[in-house]
């Protein structure tokens, strides 16, 4: 025979445990669900809002480049390699952006060749596809680590104060770059 | 009484062994200062390869991992501390740059949850042991029980 005084409280306790577990699950879903989802473009970077790492290097035409000399205007820092197909596909968009902003005080593009062993290929690519912006061919690997680059192509927009205001992973378009500038200013 | 004392002694011994093993295991090996190569190796294993899954910068041969190792070597030669070098990578790649989660914010759960789980398990074990001890004590026959059983057996032996 079952003694009700012994079996009585058990379902009650089980109910409380189930209730507690349910609250925990709901809390976990809320915490995880409220985290911002990763976007395909305009990805947040830990460098966002911070000073852009300054860099110097030798350009494709043998000249010297120093990012600090471009302070006072928007700068698009584009990491690329000629062996990277999305980088090659992105190139016309960068050219379009450069053509749109040809004025003297307009934004500038600087390309950083990353993991590029064949400088001849880079030179041939720019001669064929156009693009009159400086292409840094030395220290590319170090500059990439300094910017927290994870893959190619990757683009950072630096504002006139030298701060990183936008970042994209993957191909960027001229319209996106314009949008970044208008949002940042 | 002697048995209970023995039992307590076993528990004390087991706890001492457990705590001692944990302390020895977590004690940093710092009998001598690390060489630059050892530091580069150690920091490289503490950082995740930015482009691969489940590999550290030390294990991966991707271009970015190679560049990261060069950067670590450069900063070690410049006299930066391990913490400063790790912070350099966290500032650029975010907290995910570290192969072990940081103890702050949401990531602290990685440490807190197993600890909380272990505590809950200990509590459940303690409660279960206690309940078992009580039920065993309750089940032990009293003097009155013994008398009753003895009487019943005697009656049965004597027959109706």
PDB file of C-alpha atoms in Angstrom, chain A residues 13 31-32 35 46-47 50 53 114-115 141-142 144-151, chain B residues 50-51 63-64 66-68 71 74 88-94 96 106-107 131:
ATOM      1  CA  UNK A  13       9.580  18.715  -6.434  1.00  0.00           C
ATOM      2  CA  UNK A  31      21.262  35.530 -24.137  1.00  0.00           C
ATOM      3  CA  UNK A  32      22.381  33.765 -27.315  1.00  0.00           C
ATOM      4  CA  UNK A  35      23.842  38.590 -29.646  1.00  0.00           C
ATOM      5  CA  UNK A  46      38.060  44.887 -33.172  1.00  0.00           C
ATOM      6  CA  UNK A  47      39.859  47.816 -34.826  1.00  0.00           C
ATOM      7  CA  UNK A  50      40.327  52.753 -33.179  1.00  0.00           C
ATOM      8  CA  UNK A  53      47.694  50.782 -37.687  1.00  0.00           C
ATOM      9  CA  UNK A 114      49.385  39.839 -49.256  1.00  0.00           C
ATOM     10  CA  UNK A 115      51.048  36.451 -49.640  1.00  0.00           C
ATOM     11  CA  UNK A 141      52.235  39.878 -44.345  1.00  0.00           C
ATOM     12  CA  UNK A 142      53.102  41.986 -41.329  1.00  0.00           C
ATOM     13  CA  UNK A 144      47.893  42.030 -42.675  1.00  0.00           C
ATOM     14  CA  UNK A 145      48.512  40.728 -39.144  1.00  0.00           C
ATOM     15  CA  UNK A 146      48.532  44.310 -37.859  1.00  0.00           C
ATOM     16  CA  UNK A 147      45.049  44.799 -39.346  1.00  0.00           C
ATOM     17  CA  UNK A 148      43.730  41.429 -38.157  1.00  0.00           C
ATOM     18  CA  UNK A 149      43.143  40.188 -41.705  1.00  0.00           C
ATOM     19  CA  UNK A 150      41.593  36.714 -41.919  1.00  0.00           C
ATOM     20  CA  UNK A 151      41.204  36.212 -45.651  1.00  0.00           C
TER      21      UNK A 151
ATOM     22  CA  UNK B  50      42.837  32.957 -37.904  1.00  0.00           C
ATOM     23  CA  UNK B  51      41.981  31.001 -41.053  1.00  0.00           C
ATOM     24  CA  UNK B  63      50.283  32.171 -44.576  1.00  0.00           C
ATOM     25  CA  UNK B  64      48.574  34.111 -41.771  1.00  0.00           C
ATOM     26  CA  UNK B  66      53.377  32.052 -40.524  1.00  0.00           C
ATOM     27  CA  UNK B  67      53.038  35.839 -40.464  1.00  0.00           C
ATOM     28  CA  UNK B  68      51.680  35.649 -36.907  1.00  0.00           C
ATOM     29  CA  UNK B  71      55.149  38.909 -35.562  1.00  0.00           C
ATOM     30  CA  UNK B  74      59.601  40.201 -33.625  1.00  0.00           C
ATOM     31  CA  UNK B  88      48.202  42.681 -29.475  1.00  0.00           C
ATOM     32  CA  UNK B  89      46.438  39.778 -31.210  1.00  0.00           C
ATOM     33  CA  UNK B  90      43.232  40.135 -29.179  1.00  0.00           C
ATOM     34  CA  UNK B  91      43.075  43.834 -30.146  1.00  0.00           C
ATOM     35  CA  UNK B  92      43.227  42.857 -33.825  1.00  0.00           C
ATOM     36  CA  UNK B  93      41.395  39.551 -34.043  1.00  0.00           C
ATOM     37  CA  UNK B  94      39.110  39.822 -31.017  1.00  0.00           C
ATOM     38  CA  UNK B  96      38.611  34.521 -30.405  1.00  0.00           C
ATOM     39  CA  UNK B 106      30.045  35.379 -21.381  1.00  0.00           C
ATOM     40  CA  UNK B 107      33.259  33.379 -21.956  1.00  0.00           C
ATOM     41  CA  UNK B 131      19.731   9.660   2.738  1.00  0.00           C
TER      42      UNK B 131
END
